[in-house]
Coordinates of C-alpha atoms in Angstrom, one line a residue:
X294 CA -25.2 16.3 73.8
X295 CA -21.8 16.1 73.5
X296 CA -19.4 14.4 70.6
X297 CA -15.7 13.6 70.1
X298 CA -13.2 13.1 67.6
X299 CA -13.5 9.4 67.8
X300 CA -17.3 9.7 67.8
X301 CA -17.0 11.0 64.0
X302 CA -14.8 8.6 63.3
X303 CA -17.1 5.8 64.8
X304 CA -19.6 8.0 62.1
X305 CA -17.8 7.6 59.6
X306 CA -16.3 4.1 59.5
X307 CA -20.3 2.9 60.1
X308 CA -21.3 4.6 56.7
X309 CA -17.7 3.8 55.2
X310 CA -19.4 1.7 52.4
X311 CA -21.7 4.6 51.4
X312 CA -18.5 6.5 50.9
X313 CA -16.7 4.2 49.1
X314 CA -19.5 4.1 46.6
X315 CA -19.6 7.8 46.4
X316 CA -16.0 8.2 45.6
X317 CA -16.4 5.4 43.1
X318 CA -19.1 7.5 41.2
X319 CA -17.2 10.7 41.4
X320 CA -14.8 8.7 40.4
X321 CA -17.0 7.1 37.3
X322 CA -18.7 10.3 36.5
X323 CA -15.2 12.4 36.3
X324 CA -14.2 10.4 33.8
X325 CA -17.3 10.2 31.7
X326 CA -16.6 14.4 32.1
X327 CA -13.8 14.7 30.7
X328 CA -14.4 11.9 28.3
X329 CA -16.8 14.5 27.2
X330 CA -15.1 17.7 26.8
X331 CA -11.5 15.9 25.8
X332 CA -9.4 16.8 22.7
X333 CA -6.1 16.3 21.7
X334 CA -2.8 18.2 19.7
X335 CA -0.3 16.7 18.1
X336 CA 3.2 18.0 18.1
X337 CA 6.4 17.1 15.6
X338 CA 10.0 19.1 15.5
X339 CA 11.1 19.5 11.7
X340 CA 14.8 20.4 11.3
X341 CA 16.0 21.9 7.7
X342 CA 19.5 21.1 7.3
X343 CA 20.7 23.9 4.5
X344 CA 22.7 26.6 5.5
X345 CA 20.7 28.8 3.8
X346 CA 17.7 28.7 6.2
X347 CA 19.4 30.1 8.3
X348 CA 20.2 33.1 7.0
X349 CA 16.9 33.3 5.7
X350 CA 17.0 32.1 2.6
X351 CA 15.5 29.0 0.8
X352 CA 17.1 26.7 -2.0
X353 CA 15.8 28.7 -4.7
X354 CA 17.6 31.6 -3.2
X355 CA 14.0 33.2 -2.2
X356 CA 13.1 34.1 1.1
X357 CA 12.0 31.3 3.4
X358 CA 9.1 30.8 5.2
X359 CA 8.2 28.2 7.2
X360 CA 4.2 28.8 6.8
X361 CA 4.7 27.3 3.5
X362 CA 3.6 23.9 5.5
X363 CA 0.1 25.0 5.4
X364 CA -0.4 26.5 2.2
X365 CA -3.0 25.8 0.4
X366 CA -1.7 22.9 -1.4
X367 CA 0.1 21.2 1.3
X368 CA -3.1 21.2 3.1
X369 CA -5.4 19.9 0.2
X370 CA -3.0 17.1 -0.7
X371 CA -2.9 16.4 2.5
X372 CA -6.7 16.6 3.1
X373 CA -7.0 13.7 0.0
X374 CA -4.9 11.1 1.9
X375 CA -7.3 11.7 5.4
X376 CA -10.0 9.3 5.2
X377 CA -12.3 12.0 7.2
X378 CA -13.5 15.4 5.4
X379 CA -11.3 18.2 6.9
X380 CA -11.8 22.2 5.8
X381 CA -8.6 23.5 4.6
X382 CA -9.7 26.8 6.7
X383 CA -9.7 24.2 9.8
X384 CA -6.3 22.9 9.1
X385 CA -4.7 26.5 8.6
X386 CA -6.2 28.2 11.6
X387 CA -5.4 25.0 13.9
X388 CA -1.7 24.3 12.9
X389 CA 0.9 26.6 14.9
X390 CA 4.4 27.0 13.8
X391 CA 7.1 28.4 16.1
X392 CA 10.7 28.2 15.4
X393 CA 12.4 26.7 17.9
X394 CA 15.5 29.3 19.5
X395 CA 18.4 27.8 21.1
X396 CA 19.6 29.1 24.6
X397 CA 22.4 31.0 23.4
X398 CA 20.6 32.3 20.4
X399 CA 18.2 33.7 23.0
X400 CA 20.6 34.9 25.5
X401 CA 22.2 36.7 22.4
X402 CA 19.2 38.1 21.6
X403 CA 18.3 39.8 24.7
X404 CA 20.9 41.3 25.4
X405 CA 21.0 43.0 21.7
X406 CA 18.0 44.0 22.3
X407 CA 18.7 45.6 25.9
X408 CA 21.8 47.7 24.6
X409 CA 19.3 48.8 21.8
X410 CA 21.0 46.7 18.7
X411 CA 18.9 45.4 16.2
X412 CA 19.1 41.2 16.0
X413 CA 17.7 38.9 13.7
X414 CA 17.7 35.1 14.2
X415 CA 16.9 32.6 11.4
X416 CA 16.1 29.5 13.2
X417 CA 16.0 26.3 10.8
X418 CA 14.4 24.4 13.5
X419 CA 10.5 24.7 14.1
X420 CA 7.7 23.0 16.1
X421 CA 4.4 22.3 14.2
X422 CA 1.3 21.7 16.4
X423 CA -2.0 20.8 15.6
X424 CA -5.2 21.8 17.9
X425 CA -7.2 18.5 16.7
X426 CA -10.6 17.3 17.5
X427 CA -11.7 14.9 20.0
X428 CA -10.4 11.8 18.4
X429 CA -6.5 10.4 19.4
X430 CA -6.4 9.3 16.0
X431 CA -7.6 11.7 13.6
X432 CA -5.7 14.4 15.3
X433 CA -2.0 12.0 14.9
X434 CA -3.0 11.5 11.4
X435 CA -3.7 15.1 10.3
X436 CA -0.1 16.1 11.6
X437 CA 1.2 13.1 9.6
X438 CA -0.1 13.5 6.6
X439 CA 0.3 17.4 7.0
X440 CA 4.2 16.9 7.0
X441 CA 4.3 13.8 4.5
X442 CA 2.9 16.2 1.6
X443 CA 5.1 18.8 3.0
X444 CA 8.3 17.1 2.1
X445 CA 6.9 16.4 -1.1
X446 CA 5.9 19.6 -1.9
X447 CA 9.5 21.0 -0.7
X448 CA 11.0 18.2 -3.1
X449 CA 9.2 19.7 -5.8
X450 CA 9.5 23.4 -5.2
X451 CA 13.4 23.2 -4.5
X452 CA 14.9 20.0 -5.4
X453 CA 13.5 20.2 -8.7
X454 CA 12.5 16.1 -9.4
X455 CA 10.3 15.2 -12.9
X456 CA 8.3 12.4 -13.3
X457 CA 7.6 9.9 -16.2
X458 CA 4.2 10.5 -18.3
X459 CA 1.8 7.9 -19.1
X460 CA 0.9 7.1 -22.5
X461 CA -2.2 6.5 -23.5
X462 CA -3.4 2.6 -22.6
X463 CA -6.1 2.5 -25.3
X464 CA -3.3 3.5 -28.0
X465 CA -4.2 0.4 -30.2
X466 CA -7.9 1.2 -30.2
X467 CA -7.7 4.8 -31.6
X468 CA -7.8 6.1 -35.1
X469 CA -3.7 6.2 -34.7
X470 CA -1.7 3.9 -38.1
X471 CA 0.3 1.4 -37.1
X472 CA 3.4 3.3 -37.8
X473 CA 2.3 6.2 -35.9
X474 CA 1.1 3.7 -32.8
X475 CA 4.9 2.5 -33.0
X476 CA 6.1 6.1 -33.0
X477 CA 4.4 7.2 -29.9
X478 CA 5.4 3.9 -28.5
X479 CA 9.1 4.5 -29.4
X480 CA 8.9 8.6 -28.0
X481 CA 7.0 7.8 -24.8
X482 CA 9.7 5.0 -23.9
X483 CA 13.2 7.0 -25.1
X484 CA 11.1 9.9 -22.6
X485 CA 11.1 7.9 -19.9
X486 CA 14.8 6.5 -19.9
X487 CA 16.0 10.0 -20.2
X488 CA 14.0 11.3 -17.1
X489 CA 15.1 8.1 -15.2
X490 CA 18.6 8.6 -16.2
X491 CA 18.5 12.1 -14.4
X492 CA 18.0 10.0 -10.8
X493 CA 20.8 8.5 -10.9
X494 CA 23.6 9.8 -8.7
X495 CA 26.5 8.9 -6.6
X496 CA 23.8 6.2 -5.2
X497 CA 21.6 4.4 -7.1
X498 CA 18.5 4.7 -4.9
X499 CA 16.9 1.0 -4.3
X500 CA 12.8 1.3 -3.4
X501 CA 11.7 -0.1 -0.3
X502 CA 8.3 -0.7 -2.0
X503 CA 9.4 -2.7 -5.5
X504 CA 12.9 -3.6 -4.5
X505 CA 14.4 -1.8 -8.0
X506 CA 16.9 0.6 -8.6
X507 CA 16.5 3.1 -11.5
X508 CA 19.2 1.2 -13.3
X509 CA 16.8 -1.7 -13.1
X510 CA 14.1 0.0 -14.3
X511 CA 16.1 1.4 -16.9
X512 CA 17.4 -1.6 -17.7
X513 CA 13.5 -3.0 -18.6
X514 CA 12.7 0.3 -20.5
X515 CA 16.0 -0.5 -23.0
X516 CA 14.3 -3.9 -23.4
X517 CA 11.6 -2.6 -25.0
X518 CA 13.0 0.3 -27.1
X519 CA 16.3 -1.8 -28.3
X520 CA 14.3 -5.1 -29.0
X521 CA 10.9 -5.3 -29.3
X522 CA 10.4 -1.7 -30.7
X523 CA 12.5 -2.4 -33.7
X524 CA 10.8 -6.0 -34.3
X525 CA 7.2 -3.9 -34.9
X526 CA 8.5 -1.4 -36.7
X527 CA 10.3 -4.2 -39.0
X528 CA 6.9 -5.6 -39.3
X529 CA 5.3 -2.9 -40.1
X530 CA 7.7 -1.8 -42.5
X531 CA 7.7 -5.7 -44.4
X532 CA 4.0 -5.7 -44.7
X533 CA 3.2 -1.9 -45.3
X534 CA 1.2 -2.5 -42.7
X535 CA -1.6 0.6 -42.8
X536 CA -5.1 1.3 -41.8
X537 CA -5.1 4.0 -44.6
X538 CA -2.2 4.0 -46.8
X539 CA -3.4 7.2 -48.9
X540 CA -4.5 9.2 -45.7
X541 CA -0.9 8.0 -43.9
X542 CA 0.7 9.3 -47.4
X543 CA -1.0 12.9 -46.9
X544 CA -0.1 12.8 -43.4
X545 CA 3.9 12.5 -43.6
X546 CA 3.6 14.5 -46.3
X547 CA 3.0 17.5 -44.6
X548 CA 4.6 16.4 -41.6
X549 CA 7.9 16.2 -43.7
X550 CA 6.6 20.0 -45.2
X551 CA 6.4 21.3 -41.5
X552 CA 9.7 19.6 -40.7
X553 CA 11.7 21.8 -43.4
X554 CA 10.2 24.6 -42.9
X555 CA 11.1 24.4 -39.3
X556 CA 14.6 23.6 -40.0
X557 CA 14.5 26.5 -42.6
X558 CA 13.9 29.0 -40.2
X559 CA 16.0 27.5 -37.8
X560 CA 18.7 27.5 -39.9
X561 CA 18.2 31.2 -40.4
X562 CA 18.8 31.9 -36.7
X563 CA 21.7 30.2 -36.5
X564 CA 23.0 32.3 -39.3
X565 CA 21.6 35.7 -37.8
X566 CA 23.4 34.7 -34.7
X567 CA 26.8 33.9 -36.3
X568 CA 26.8 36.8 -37.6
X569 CA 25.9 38.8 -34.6
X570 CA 28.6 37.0 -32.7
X571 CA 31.1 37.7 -35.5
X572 CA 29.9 41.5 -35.2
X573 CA 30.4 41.6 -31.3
X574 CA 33.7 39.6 -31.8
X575 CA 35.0 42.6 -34.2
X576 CA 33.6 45.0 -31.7
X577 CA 35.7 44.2 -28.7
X578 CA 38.9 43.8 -30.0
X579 CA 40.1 47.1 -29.4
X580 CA 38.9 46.6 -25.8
X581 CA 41.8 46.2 -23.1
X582 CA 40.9 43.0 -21.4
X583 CA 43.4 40.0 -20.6
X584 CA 43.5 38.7 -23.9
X585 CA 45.2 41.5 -25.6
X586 CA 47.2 44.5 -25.2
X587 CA 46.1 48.1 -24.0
X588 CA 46.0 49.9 -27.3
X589 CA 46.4 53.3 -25.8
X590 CA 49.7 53.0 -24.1
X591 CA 47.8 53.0 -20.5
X592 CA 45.8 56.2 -21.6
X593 CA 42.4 54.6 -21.1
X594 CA 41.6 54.3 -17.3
X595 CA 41.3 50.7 -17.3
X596 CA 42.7 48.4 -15.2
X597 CA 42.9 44.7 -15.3
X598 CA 43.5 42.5 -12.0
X599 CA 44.8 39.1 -12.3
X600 CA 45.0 36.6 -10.4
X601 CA 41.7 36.8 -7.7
X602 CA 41.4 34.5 -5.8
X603 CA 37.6 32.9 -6.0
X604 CA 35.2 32.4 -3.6
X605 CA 34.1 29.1 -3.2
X606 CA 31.7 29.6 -1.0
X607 CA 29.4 32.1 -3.2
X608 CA 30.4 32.4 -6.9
X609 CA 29.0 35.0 -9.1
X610 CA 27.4 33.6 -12.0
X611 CA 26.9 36.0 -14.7
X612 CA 26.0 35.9 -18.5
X613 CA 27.2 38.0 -21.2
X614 CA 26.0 39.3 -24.4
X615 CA 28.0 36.9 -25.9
X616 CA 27.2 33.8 -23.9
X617 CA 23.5 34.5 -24.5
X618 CA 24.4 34.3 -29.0
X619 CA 26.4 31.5 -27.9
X620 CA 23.4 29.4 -26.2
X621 CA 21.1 30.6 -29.5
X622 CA 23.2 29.6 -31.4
X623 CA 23.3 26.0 -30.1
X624 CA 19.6 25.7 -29.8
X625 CA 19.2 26.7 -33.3
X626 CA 21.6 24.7 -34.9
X627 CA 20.5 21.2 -32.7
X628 CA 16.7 22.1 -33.7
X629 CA 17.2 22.7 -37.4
X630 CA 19.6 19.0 -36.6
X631 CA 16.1 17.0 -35.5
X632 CA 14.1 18.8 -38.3
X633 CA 16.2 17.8 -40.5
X634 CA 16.6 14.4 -39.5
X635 CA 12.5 14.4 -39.0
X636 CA 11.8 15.2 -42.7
X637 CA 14.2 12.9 -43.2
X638 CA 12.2 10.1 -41.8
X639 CA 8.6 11.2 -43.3
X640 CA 10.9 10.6 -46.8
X641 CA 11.4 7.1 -46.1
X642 CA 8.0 6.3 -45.0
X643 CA 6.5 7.6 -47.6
X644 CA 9.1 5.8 -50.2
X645 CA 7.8 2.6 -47.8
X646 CA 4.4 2.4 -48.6
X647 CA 4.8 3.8 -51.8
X648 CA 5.1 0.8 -53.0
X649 CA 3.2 -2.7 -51.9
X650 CA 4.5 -5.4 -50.1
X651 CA 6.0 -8.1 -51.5
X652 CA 4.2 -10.8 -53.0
X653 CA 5.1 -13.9 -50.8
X654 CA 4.4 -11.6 -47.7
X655 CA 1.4 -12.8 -45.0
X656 CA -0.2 -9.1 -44.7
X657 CA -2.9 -10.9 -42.4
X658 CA -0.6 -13.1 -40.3
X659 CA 1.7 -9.6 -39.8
X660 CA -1.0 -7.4 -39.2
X661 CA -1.8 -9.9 -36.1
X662 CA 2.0 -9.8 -35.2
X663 CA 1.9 -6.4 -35.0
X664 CA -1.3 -5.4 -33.0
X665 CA -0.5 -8.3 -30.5
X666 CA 3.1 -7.1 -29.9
X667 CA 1.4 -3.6 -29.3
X668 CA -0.7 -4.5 -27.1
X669 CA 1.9 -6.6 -25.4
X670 CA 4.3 -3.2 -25.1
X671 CA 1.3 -1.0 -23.7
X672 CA 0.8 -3.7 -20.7
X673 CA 4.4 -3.7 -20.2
X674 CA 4.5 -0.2 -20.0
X675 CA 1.5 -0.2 -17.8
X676 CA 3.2 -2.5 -15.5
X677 CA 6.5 -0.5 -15.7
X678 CA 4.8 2.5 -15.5
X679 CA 3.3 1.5 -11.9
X680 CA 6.9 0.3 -10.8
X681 CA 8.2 3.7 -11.8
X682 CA 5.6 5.8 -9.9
X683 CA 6.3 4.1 -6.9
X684 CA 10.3 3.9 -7.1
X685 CA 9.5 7.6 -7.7
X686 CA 7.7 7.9 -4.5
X687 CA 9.6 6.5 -2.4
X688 CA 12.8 8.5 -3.9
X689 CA 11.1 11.6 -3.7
X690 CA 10.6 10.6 0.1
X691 CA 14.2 9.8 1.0
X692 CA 15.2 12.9 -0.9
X693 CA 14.0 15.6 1.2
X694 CA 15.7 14.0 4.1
X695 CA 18.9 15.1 2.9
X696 CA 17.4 18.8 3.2
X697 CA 14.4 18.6 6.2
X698 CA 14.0 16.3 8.6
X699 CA 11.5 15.3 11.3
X700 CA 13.5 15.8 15.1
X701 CA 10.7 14.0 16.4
X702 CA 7.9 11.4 15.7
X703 CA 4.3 12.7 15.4
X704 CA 3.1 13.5 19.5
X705 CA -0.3 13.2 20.3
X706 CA -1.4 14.4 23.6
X707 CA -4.5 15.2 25.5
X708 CA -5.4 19.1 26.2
X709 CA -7.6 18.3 29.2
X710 CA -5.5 16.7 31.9
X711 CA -7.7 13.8 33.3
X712 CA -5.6 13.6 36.7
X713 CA -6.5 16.8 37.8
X714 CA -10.3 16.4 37.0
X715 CA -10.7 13.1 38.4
X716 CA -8.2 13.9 41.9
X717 CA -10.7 16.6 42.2
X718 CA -13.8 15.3 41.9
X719 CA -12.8 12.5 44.2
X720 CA -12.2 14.9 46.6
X721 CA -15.3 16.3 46.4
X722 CA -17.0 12.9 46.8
X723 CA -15.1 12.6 49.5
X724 CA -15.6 15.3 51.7
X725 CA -19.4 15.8 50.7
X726 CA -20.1 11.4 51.7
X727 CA -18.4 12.2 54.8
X728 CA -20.1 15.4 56.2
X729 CA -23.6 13.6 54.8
X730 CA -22.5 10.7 56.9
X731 CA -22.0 13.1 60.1
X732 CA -25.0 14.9 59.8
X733 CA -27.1 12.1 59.2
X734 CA -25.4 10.4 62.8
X735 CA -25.6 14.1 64.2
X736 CA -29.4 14.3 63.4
X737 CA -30.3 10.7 64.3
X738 CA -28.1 11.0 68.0
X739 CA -30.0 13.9 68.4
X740 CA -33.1 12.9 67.9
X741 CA -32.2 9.8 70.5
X742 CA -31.2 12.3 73.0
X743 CA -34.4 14.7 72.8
X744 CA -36.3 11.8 73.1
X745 CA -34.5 10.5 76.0
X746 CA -34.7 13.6 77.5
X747 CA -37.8 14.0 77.3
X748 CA -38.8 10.9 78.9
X749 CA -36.8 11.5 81.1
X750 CA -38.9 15.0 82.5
X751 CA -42.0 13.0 82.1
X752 CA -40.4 10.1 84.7
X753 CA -39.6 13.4 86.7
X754 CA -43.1 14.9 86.8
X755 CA -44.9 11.6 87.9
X756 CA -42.3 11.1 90.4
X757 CA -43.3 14.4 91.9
X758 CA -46.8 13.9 91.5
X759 CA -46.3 10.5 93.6
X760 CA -44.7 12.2 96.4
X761 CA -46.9 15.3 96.7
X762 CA -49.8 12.9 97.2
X763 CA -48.1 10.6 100.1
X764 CA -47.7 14.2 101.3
X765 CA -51.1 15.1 101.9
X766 CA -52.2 11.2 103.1
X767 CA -49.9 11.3 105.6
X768 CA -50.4 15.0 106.8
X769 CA -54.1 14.4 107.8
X770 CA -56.3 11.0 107.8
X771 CA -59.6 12.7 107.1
X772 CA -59.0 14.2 103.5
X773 CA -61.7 16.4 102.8
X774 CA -63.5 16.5 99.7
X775 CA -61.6 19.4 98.1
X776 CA -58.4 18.1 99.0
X777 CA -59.2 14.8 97.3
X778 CA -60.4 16.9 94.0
X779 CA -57.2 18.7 94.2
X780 CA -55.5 15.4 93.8
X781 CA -57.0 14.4 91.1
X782 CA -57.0 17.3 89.0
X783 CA -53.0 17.1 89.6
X784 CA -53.3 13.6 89.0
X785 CA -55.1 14.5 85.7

């Protein structure tokens, strides 16, 4: 039996729907594969655009590292905005972060290296990637949040932002006077228009999410403390309002006690540093220096030089003996000021409700007044308090981008390349439907062919049979008897 090339051709194209099917499944069941055993990384370039990373330093003047992206509260804030449970031990031992070297940087660094120099490169630009799971989008969102509570904690940790504090909502329902509601009230909102007031810059940031500006925020906060403060505390003060006059009393009392003693001893500081700043004042004025002449005719070593020119670039901050009196001084004197000013005020409360309200006065009709405007200011301040947070937010966002910034979005990508799985297993398919398709033609043809030939000996043998017997007719007409048995045993 002989074949051709165009025989196995002729093979396969008759079984060319068996290997279409075959490739399909290889196909089908690649897929399913790698399906299986996918997972994905996401990627993201983070630039930080302070000189001082690159010479190794960070803002605070400390020295930088970059791995402060998955420390442990970077990862656990982050881990609070997922909507999956991640371990922080996952996150830390999945995130890689290389700094990113520039050609020459590199091509500098060799060949320091290869003349035996040492050579230190600060790169401020770094790649974070995250080995994630097998889901696209849990892996994408682990990066993102990673980085988003990054920045905030880099704005905290450097940049230095505060944020407002919330007072207590339920303020009216405690055990808290009227006055002493108002008080709190008063405090909590002066507290927040001074910690708004330190946003403000040379822009006057304007939240994507509420659409204010901290000057309009401010502006809603001096509402309340310059009008409808001062109408509950005139209230209060017309109708002696008071939930316990006599315990109120007591209370001022010897809050007006503590307030001079505190600006008693305060007061005594300021005095102890006056006088140590009047001692180290005589001390130094026989000193040469450049506000006076050398008293020893140029006997004493010491040389003054005038005239140096600064550095701009890094100045030299340094405190003295006498600046640090100097800032003591200051803090004594402006906190035996508020004590003062304090006891002050517990004096005129207590002259207040001394005495009773007057007679034509509605103390039921006021007492209403009052708690309702309360409780008005507390949902204002709620409110308010909301709109801050998130103007705070979203500044504390756009912040950091002045010092880091993303290079990149947040890549995902696959870790198992599909092509190369399913390219092979078509192959595969390919070759083993076609060499089953052969050998199942080669098999069958041969079996046709044995079969043939085999019929093909048995047409031989009776034709041989046939002539042998004409033979021995025609060679005698008397056969005898053995001759004839011959014949038929041959014919048997």
């Amino acid at each position: 039996m002989k074949l051709t090339i165009w025989d196995l051709f002729v093979f396969l194209f008759k079984h060319k729907i068996m290997i279409l099917v075959t490739v399909a499944a290889s196909l089908v069941l690649s897929c399913l594969f790698v399906d299986r055993i996918q997972t994905y990384s996401s990627e993201v370039v983070i630039r930080y655009k302070d000189a001082c990373v690159s010479n190794g330093k960070a803002l605070d003047g400390s020295a930088f590292d970059a791995n402060e992206i998955i420390s442990p509260k970077v990862v656990t804030n982050a881990n609070k905005d997922l909507p999956f449970e991640l371990t922080d031990d996952n996150v830390r031992t999945h995130t890689k972060i290389t700094p990113v070297i520039s050609d020459n940087a590199a091509a500098i660094q060799q060949a320091k290296l290869k003349d035996g120099e040492e050579y230190e490169y600060n790169s401020n630009v770094y790649r974070v990637t995250y080995l994630g799971n097998q889901s696209f989008f849990e892996t994408r969102d682990t990066l993102d949040r990673l980085i988003d509570n990054y920045f905030k904690y880099y704005n905290e940790k450097y940049i230095y932002l505060a944020t407002v504090s919330e007072i207590d909502y339920a303020l009216n329902k405690s055990d808290y006077d009227y006055i002493e509601q108002a008080e709190i009230l008063q405090n909590n909102i002066d507290g927040s228009i001074e910690v708004l007031q330190g946003y403000i810059g040379n822009e006057d940031y304007r939240s994507p999410t509420t659409g204010l500006t901290f000057t309009d925020l401010i502006n809603e906060f001096s509402y309340l403390a310059d009008f409808k403060m001062p109408q509950i505390f005139s209230e209060i003060y017309t109708a002696k309002l008071s939930k316990n006059t006599p315990l109120l009393m007591n209370k001022y009392t010897e809050r007006k006690e503590q307030n001079e003693l505190n600006a008693k001893n305060s007061l005594e500081k300021v005095s102890l540093a006056e006088d140590r700043m009047n001692a180290y004042v005589n001390a130094n004025k026989d000193v040469p220096n450049s506000y006076n002449s050398n008293q020893n005719d140029g006997d004493d070593n010491v040389a003054i030089i005038h005239n140096v020119e600064e550095d701009k670039i890094e100045r030299i901050q340094e405190q003295t003996t006498y600046d640090t009196l100097i800032k003591n001084y200051i803090t004594d004197s402006v906190g035996a000021n508020n004590s003062t000013i304090d006891a002050q005020h517990c004096t005129d409360v207590i002259n207040i409700f001394s005495t009773p309200a007057s007679a034509g006065v509605n103390y039921e009709q006021y007492q209403k007044d009052v708690e309702q405007d309360i409780t008005q200011t507390l949902d204002k301040l709620k409110e308010l308090y909301g709109i801050a947070f998130a103007l705070i937010d979203d500044y504390n966002s756009h912040i950091p981008q002045k010092h880091i910034e993303c290079l990149t979005g947040v890549r995902t990508y696959k870790n198992v390349h599909t092509s190369m799985y399913v390219l092979f297993a078509i192959a595969i398919g390919f070759i083993l439907a076609c060499m089953a398709a052969i050998i199942y033609e080669i098999i069958k043809r041969y079996a046709a062919y044995s079969k043939a030939m085999k019929s093909s000996l048995n047409e031989e043998e009776n034709a041989e049979n046939e002539s042998y017997e004409e033979e021995v007719m025609s060679a005698d007409p008397i056969i005898p008897d053995i001759a004839l048995e011959q014949i038929e045993d041959m014919e048997d």
